[in-house]
Coordinates of C-alpha atoms in Angstrom, one line a residue:
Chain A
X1 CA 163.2 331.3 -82.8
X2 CA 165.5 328.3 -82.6
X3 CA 163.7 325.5 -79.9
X4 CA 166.4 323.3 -78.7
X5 CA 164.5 320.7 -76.3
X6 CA 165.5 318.9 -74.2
X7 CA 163.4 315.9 -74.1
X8 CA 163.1 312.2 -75.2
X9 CA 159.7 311.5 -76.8
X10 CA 159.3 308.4 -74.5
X11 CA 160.6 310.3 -71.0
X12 CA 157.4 311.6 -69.1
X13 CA 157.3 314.3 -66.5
X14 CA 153.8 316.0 -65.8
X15 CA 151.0 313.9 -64.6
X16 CA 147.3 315.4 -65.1
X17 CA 144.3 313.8 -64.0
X18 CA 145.7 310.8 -63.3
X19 CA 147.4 310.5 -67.3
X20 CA 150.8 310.6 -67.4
X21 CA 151.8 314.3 -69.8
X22 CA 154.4 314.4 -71.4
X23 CA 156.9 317.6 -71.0
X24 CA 156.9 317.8 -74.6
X25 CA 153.3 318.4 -74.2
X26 CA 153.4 321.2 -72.2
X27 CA 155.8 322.5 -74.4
X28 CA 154.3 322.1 -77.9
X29 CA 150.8 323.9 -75.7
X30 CA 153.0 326.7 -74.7
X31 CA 154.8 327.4 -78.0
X32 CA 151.2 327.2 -79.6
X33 CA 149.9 329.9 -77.5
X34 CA 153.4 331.9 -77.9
X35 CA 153.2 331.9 -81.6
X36 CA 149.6 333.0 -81.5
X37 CA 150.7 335.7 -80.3
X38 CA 154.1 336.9 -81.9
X39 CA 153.1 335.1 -85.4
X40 CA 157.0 334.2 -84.7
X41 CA 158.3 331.0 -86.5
X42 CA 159.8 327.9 -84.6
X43 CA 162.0 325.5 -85.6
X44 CA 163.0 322.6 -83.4
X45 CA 166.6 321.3 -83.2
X46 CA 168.1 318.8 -81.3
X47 CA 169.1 318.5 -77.6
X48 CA 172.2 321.0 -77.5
X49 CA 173.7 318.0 -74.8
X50 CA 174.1 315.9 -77.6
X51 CA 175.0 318.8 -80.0
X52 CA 177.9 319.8 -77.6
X53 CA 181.2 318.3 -78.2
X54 CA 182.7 317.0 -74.9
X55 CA 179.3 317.9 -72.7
X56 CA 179.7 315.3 -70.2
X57 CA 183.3 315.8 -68.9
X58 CA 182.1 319.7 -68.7
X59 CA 178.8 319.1 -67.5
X60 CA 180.1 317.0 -64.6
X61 CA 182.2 320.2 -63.2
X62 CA 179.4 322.4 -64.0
X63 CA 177.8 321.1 -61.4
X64 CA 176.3 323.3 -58.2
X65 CA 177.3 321.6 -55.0
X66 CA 177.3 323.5 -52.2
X67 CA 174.4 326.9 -52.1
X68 CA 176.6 328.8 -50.1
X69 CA 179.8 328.7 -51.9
X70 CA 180.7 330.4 -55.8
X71 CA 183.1 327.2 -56.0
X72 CA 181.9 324.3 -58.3
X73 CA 182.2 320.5 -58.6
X74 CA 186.1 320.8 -59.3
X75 CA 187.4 317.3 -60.5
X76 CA 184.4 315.2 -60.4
X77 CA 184.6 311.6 -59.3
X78 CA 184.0 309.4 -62.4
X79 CA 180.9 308.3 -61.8
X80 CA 180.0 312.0 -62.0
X81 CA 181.2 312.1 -65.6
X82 CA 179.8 308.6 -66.3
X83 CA 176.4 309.6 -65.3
X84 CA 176.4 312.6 -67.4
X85 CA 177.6 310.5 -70.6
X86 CA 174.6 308.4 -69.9
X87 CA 172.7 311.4 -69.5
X88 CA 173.7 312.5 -72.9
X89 CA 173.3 308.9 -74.8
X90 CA 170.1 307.8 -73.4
X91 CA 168.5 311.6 -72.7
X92 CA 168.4 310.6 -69.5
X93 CA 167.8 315.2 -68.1
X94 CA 166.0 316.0 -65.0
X95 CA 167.4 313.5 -62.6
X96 CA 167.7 316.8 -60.3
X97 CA 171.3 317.7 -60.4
X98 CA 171.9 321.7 -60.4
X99 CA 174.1 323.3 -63.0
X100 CA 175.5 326.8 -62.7
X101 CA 173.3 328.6 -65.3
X102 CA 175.8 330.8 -67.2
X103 CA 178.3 328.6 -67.4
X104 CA 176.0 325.9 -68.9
X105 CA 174.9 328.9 -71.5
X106 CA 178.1 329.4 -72.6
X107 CA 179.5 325.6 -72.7
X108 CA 176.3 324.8 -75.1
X109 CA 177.0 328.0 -76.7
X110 CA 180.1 325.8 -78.0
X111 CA 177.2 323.4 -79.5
X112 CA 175.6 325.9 -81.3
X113 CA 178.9 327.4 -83.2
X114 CA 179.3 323.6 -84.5
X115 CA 176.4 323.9 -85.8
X116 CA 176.5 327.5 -86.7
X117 CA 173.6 328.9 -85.1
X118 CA 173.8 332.7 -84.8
X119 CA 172.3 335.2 -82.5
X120 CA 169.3 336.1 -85.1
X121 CA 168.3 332.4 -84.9
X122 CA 167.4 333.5 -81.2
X123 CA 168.2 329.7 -80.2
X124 CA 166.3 328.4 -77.0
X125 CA 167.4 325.5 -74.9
X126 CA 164.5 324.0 -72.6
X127 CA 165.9 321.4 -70.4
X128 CA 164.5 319.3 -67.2
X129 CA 167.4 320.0 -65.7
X130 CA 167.8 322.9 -62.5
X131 CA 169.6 325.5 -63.5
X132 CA 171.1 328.5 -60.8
X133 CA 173.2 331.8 -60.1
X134 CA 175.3 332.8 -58.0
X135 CA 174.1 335.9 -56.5
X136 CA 176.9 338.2 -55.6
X137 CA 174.8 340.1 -53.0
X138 CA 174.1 337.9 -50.7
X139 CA 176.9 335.0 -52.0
X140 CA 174.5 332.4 -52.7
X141 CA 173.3 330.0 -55.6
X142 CA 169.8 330.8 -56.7
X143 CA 167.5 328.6 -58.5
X144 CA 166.4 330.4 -61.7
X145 CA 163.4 329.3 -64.1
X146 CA 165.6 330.9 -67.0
X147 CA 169.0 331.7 -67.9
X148 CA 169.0 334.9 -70.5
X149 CA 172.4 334.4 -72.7
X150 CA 173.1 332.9 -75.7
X151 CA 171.3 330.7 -75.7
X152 CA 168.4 331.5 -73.7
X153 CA 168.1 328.1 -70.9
X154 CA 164.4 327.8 -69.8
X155 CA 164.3 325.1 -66.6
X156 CA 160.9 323.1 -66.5
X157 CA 161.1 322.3 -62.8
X158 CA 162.8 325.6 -62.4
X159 CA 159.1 327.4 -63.5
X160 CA 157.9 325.2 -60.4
X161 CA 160.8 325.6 -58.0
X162 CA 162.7 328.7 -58.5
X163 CA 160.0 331.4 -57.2
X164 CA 159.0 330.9 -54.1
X165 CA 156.6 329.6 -52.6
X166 CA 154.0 331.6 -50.5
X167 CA 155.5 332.6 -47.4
X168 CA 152.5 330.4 -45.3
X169 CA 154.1 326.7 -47.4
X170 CA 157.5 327.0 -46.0
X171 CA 156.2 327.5 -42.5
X172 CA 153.9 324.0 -42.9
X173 CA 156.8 322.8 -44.5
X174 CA 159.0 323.0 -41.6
X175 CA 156.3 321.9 -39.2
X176 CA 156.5 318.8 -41.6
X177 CA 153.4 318.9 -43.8
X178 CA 153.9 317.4 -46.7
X179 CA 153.2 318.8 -49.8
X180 CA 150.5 316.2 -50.5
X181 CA 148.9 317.7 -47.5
X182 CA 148.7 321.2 -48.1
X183 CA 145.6 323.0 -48.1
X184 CA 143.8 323.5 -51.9
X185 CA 143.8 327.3 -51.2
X186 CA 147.3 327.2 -50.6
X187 CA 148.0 324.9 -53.1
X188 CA 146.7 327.1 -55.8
X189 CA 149.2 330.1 -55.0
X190 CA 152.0 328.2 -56.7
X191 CA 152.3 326.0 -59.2
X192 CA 152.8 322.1 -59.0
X193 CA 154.4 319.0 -61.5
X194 CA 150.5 318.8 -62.7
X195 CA 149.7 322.0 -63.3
X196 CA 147.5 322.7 -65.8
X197 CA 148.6 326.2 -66.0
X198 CA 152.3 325.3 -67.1
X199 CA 151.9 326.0 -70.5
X200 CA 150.6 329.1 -70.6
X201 CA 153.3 330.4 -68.0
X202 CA 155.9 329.2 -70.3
X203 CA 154.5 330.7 -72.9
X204 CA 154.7 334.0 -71.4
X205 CA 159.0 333.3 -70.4
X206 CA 159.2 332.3 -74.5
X207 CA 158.1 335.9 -74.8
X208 CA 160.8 337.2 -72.4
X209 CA 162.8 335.5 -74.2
X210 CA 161.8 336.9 -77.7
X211 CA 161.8 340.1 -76.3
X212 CA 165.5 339.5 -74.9
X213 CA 166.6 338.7 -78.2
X214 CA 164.9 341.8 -79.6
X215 CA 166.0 344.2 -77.2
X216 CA 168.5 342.7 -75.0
X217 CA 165.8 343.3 -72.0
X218 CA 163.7 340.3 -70.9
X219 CA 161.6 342.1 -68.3
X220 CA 159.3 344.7 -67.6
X221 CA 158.6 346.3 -64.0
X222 CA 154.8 346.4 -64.4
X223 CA 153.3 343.4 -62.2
X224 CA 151.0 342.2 -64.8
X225 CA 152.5 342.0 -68.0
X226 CA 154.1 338.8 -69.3
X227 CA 157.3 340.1 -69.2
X228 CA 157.5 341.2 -65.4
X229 CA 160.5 339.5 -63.9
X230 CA 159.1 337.3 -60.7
X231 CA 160.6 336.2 -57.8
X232 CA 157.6 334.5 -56.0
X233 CA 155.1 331.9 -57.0
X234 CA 152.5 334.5 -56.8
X235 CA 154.1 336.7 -58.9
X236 CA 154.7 334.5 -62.0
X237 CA 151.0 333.4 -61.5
X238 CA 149.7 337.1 -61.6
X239 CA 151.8 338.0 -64.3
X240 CA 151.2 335.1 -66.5
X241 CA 147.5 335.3 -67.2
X242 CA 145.9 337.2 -69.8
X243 CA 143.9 339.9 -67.7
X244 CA 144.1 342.7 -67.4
X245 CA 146.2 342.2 -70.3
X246 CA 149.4 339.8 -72.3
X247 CA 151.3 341.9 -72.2
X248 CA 151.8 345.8 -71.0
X249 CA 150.9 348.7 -73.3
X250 CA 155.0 349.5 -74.1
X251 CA 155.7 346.3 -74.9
X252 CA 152.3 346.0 -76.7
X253 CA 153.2 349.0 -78.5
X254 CA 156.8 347.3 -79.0
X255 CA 155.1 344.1 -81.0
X256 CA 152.9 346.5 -83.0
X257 CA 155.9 348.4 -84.3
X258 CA 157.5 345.5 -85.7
X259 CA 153.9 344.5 -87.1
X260 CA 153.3 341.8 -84.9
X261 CA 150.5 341.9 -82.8
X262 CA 148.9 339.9 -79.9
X263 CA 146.2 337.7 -81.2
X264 CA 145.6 335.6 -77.9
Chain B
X1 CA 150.5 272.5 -12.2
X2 CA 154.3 271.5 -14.2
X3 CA 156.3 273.9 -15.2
X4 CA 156.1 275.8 -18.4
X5 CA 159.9 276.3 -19.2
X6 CA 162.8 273.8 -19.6
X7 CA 165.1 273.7 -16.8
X8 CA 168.6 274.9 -17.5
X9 CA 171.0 276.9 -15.7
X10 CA 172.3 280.1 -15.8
X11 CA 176.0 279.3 -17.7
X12 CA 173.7 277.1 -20.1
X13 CA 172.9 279.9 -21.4
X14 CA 175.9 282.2 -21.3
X15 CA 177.5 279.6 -23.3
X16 CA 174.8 279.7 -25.7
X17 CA 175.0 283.4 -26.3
X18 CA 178.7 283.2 -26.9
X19 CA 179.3 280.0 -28.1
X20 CA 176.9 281.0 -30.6
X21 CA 177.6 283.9 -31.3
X22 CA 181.2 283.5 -31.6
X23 CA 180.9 280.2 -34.3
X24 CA 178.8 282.9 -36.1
X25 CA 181.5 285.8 -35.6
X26 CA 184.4 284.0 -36.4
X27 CA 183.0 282.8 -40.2
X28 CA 182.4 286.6 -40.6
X29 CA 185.6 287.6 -39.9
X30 CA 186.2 287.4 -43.8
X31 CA 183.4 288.4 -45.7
X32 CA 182.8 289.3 -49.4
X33 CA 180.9 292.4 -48.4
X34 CA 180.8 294.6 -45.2
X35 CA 178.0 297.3 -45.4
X36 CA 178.8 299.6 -42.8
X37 CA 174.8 301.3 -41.8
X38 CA 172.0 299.4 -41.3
X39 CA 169.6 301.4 -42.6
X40 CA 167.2 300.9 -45.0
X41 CA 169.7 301.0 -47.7
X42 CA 172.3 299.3 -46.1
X43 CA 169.3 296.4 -45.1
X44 CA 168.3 296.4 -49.0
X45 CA 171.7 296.4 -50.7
X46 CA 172.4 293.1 -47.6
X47 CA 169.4 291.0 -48.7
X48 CA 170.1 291.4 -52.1
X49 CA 173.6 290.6 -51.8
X50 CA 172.9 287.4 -49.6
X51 CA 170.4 286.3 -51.9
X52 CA 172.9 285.9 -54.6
X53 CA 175.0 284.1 -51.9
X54 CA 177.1 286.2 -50.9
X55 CA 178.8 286.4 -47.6
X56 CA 177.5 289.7 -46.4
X57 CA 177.6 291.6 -42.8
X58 CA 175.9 294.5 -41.9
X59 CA 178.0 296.2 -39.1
X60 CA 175.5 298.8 -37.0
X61 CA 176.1 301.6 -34.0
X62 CA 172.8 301.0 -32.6
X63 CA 171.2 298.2 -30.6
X64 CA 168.3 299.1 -33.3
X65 CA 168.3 298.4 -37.3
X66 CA 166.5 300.6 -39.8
X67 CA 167.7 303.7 -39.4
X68 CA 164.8 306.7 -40.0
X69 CA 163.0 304.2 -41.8
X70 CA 160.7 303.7 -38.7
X71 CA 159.3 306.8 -39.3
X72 CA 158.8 309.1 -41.9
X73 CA 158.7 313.1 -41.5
X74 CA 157.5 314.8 -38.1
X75 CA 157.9 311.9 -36.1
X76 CA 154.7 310.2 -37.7
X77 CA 155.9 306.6 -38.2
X78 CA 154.3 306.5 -41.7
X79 CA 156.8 306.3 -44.3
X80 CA 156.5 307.4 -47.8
X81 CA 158.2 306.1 -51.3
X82 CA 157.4 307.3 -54.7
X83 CA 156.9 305.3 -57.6
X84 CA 158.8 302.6 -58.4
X85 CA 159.8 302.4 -55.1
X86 CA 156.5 300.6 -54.3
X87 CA 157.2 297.8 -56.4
X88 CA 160.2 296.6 -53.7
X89 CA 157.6 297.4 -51.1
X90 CA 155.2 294.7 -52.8
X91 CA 158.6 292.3 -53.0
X92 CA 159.1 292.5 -49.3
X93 CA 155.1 292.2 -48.5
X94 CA 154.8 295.1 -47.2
X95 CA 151.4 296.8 -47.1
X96 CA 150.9 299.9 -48.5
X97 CA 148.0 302.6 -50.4
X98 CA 148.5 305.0 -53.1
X99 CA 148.5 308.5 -51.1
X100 CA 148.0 310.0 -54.7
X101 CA 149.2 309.7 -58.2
X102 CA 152.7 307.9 -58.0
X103 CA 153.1 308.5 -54.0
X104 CA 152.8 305.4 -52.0
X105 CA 152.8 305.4 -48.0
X106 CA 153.0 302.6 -45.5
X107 CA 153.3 302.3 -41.8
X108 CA 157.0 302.7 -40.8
X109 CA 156.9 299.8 -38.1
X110 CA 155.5 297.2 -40.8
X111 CA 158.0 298.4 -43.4
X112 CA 160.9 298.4 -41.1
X113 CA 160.5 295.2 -39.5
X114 CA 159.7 293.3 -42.5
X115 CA 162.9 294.6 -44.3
X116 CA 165.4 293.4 -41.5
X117 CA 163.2 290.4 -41.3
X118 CA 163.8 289.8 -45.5
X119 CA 167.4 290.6 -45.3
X120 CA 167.8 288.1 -41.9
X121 CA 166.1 285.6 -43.8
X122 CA 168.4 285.6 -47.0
X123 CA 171.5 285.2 -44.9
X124 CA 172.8 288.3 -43.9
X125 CA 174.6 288.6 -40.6
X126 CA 174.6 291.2 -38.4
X127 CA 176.9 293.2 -35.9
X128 CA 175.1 295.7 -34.0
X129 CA 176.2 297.7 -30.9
X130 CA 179.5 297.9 -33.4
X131 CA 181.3 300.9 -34.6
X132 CA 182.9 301.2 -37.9
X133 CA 186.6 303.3 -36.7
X134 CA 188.7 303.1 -40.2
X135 CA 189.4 301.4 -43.2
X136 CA 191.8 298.3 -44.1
X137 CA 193.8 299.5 -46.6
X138 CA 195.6 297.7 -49.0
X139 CA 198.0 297.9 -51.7
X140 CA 197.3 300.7 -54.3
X141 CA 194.7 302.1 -51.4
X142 CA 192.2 299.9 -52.2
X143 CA 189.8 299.3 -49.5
X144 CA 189.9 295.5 -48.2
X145 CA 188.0 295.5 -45.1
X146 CA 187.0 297.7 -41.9
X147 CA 188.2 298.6 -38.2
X148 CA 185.4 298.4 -35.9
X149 CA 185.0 298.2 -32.0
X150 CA 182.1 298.5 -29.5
X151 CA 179.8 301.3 -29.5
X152 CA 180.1 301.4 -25.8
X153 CA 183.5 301.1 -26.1
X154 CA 184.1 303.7 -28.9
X155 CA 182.1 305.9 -26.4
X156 CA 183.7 306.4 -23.4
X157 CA 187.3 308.7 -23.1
X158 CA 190.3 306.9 -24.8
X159 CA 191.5 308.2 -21.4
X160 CA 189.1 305.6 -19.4
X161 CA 189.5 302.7 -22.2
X162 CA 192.3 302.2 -24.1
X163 CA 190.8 299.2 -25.7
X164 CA 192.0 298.6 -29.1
X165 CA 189.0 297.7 -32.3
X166 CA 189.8 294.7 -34.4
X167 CA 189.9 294.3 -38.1
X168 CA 187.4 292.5 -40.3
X169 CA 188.4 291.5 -43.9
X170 CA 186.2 291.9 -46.7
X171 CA 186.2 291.8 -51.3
X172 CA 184.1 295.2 -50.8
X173 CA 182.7 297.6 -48.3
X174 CA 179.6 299.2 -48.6
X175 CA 179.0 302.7 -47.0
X176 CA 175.2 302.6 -45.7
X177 CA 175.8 305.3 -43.1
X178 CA 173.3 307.5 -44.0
X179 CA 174.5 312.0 -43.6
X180 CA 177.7 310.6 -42.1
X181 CA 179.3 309.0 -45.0
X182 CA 181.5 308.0 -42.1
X183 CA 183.5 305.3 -44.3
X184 CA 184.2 308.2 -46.8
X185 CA 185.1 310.4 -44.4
X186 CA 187.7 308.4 -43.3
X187 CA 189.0 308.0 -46.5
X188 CA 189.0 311.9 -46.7
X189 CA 190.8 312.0 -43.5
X190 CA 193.4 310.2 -44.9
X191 CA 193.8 312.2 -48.1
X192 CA 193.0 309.0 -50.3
X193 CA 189.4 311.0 -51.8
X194 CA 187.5 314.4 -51.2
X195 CA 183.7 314.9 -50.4
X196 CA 181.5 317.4 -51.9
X197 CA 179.5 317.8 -48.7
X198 CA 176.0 317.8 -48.2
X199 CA 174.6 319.9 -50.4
X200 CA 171.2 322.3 -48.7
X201 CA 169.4 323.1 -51.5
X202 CA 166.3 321.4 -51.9
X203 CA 164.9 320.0 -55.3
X204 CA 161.6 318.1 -56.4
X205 CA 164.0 315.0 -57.9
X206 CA 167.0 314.5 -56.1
X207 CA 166.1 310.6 -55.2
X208 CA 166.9 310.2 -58.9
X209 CA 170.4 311.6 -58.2
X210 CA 170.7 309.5 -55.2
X211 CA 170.2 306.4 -57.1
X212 CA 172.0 307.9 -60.2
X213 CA 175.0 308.2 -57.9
X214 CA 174.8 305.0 -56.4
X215 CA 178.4 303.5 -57.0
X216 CA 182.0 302.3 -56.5
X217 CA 183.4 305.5 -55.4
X218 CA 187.4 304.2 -54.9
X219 CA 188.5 300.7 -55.6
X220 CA 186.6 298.6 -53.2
X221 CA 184.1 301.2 -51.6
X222 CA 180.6 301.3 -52.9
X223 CA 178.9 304.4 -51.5
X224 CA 174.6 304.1 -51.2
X225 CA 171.5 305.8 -49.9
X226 CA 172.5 309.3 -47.7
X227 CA 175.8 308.9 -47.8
X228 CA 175.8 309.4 -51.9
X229 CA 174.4 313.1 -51.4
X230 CA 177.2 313.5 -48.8
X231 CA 179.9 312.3 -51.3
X232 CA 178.8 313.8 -54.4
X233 CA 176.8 317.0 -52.6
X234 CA 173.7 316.1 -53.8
X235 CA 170.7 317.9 -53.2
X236 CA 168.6 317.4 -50.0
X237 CA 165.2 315.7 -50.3
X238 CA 162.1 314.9 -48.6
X239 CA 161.3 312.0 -46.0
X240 CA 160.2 309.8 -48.8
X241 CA 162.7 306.3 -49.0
X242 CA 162.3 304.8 -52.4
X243 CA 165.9 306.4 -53.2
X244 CA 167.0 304.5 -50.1
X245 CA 165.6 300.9 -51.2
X246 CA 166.3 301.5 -55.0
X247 CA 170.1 302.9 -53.8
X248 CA 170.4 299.7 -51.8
X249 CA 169.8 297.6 -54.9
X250 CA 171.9 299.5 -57.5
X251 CA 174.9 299.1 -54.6
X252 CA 174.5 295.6 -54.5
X253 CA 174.7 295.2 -58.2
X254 CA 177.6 297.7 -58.3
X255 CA 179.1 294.9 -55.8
X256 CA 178.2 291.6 -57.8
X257 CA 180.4 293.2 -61.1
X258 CA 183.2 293.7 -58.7
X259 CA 182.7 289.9 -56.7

């Protein structure tokens, strides 16, 4: 696979026991345990923003505005596009702006032809940015913690934010708890910036997205496999641990055939 | 037993309220900045903008300055700020403790008064009980100033007061008016630019955006604090206000360049 991170060796985003973690971090853990298990090959490229020509004029429009409405940021004010040039020359991802997953997939998809990355290279953007779709059933925007196109967009804060949260949160939340204050057994039924069980969640959406560029399918409906498709916190959590198993028996079954084989 | 208080009468001190008042008034009449919100954004981007000497009003609705930053979520009057946003806390002296890693709270009525009290101090002048009405517009549409009237005034049926607002000339104009965007607005009314709206989804890192956003919008309108995720429909965010004190800076230095 083909890792296109988005990161900047000296940003920071995930604090742990008080020392600042870098996302990178999490990231290198995560692809550690993925390979582990695939024996699949990474190679790291650059940040597609960069790689894309004419990213910030597009980005700017790209831009979800309003949750209720399919209509983007048409004609963006220029400090829009300024901030996304900046964005692109200093790295500057993650300030918290939303972009319209599939259209983002297939703007950097322009990045990779420059640099002519094909579909076997099974390229992999991670970004810090949100990324959403528009859901045509009930016509809203949707966080999402991963596009699946070409390429594949994983979102870091998208893994934190875009399942939700246990039913019990949003009801403190709108009594106006603040997430500081939430109770630890709460707390554990989702995961946080600091969570030392990041890593091995992403590892388990690298896998989806191996398995996407295999197969075309991501997902899996069985609740505890790696590859099950989840919509709340407590989902992803139960999904993304290694008992009762990685990854279910079809999909183990599905590695095995192509000689690979789960060693984690 | 003498009495405690000096003797004066009661038009002594009419005419101080007015003669004072109006000496004050009239200098401010032409200003290099208006900011129209006297929150905390609008009270940050003042005192920085009076420290570098500028001539700066803050034009306000209520009797009351600070905005929501007397209290912070659920009507608990302790307000939060993530980091850096403590480091302009420690620049005001403002008390505060580390709540956790890189979240800083402080009580709201401390915080508050010692803001206004910092932005007073530098110079900046202020017109509360004053509503902000429209825009002076000049050539090319570029913003030159704003209409304002009396919040009582404003309030009541046109029907019941016909009284007309007055104009007040200024290099820039700073909207500080928090979900309202109301200078903004009024430039949407008349056609001259378009809001994105507020936007209602709700993400971990909007203050960034906030701040990221914090700008000239049209020639002669800087745009701060709230009323950026108004303009540009930027995500909501929490009751934390270290976008709203760093967004107050970045407007004032967006207003130095153009001074």
């Amino acid at each position: 696979m083909m890792l296109f991170p988005c990161l900047w060796p000296r940003r920071w985003l995930f604090s742990q026991k008080g020392h600042l973690r870098p996302s990178q971090e999490v990231i290198r853990e995560a692809v550690s345990i993925f390979t582990s298990w695939t024996g699949e090959e990474m190679r790291e490229g650059e940040c597609l923003y960069r790689a894309t020509p004419g990213a910030a004029e597009d980005l700017a429009g790209l831009r979800v505005i309003n949750l209720d409405s399919p209509a983007l940021n048409e004609n963006p004010f220029p400090i829009e596009i300024a901030f996304e040039r900046r964005r692109r020359e200093d790295c500057q991802c993650g300030k918290g702006a939303v972009y319209a997953g599939i259209h983002l997939a297939a703007l950097l998809s322009k990045g990779l032809s420059a640099r002519r990355v094909l579909w076997g290279d099974k390229p992999l953007f991670i970004t810090r940015d949100y990324i959403a779709t528009f859901d045509r059933d009930d016509l809203r925007w949707h966080l999402r913690y991963g596009v699946f196109s070409f390429p594949v967009l994983i979102s870091l804060p998208g893994i934190i934010e875009a399942p939700a949260r246990p039913r019990e949160y949003y009801l403190l939340r709108s009594q106006g708890i603040p997430d500081a204050m939430m109770p630890d057994s709460l707390r554990d039924r989702y995961l946080t910036v600091n969570d030392p069980r990041l890593p091995r969640v992403l590892a388990g959406i690298l896998l989806q997205a191996f398995f996407y560029y295999q197969s075309g399918d991501p997902f899996c409906p069985d609740p505890f496999c790696s590859l099950y498709h989840a919509h709340w916190q407590e989902e992803l959590l139960r999904s993304q641990r290694d008992e009762p198993y990685i990854v279910c028996l079809r999909h183990r079954q599905a590695l095995e055939k192509e000689e690979r084989w789960l060693r984690g | 037993m003498g009495e405690i208080f000096a003797k004066v009468s009661e038009k002594d001190i009419t005419r101080a309220i007015v003669g004072g008042f109006i000496r004050e008034f009239e200098k401010f009449v032409e200003s290099d900045v208006i900011i129209v919100g006297g929150g905390p954004a609008g009270l940050m981007a003042g005192r920085e903008l009076a420290t570098k000497g500028k001539r700066t009003l803050i034009v306000e609705r209520n009797n009351y300055l600070g905005g929501g930053f007397w209290i912070g979520g659920f009507l608990m009057n302790k307000i939060t700020v993530r980091h850096p946003g403590e480091e302009v806390l420690k620049e005001l002296g403002i008390p505060f403790e580390q709540a956790r890693e890189g979240l800083f709270v402080a009580d709201g009525p401390h915080a508050c008064a010692r803001l206004i009290a910092s932005a007073c101090d530098a110079g900046v002048k202020i017109l509360n009980m004053t509503v902000f009405e429209d825009v002076v517009l000049r050539e090319n549409n570029r913003v030159g100033g704003a209409v304002v009237n009396w919040t009582p005034v404003e309030a009541l049926p046109r029907q019941i007061t016909c009284v007309d607002p007055i104009a007040l000339e200024a290099t820039m104009v700073v909207d500080a008016t928090g979900h309202d965007a109301s200078v903004v607005r009024k430039m949407e009314e008349r056609g001259v630019l378009k809001t994105k709206g507020f936007g209602g989804m709700w993400v971990e890192r909007s203050e960034d955006l906030v701040v990221e956003y914090t700008g000239e919008v049209h020639p002669g309108l800087v745009v701060c604090g709230m009323a950026t995720a108004t303009t540009f429909g930027l995500p909501r965010m929490g009751p934390t206000f270290g976008a709203m004190l760093l967004s107050g800076r970045r407007a004032a230095e967006e207003v130095l360049k153009k001074l």
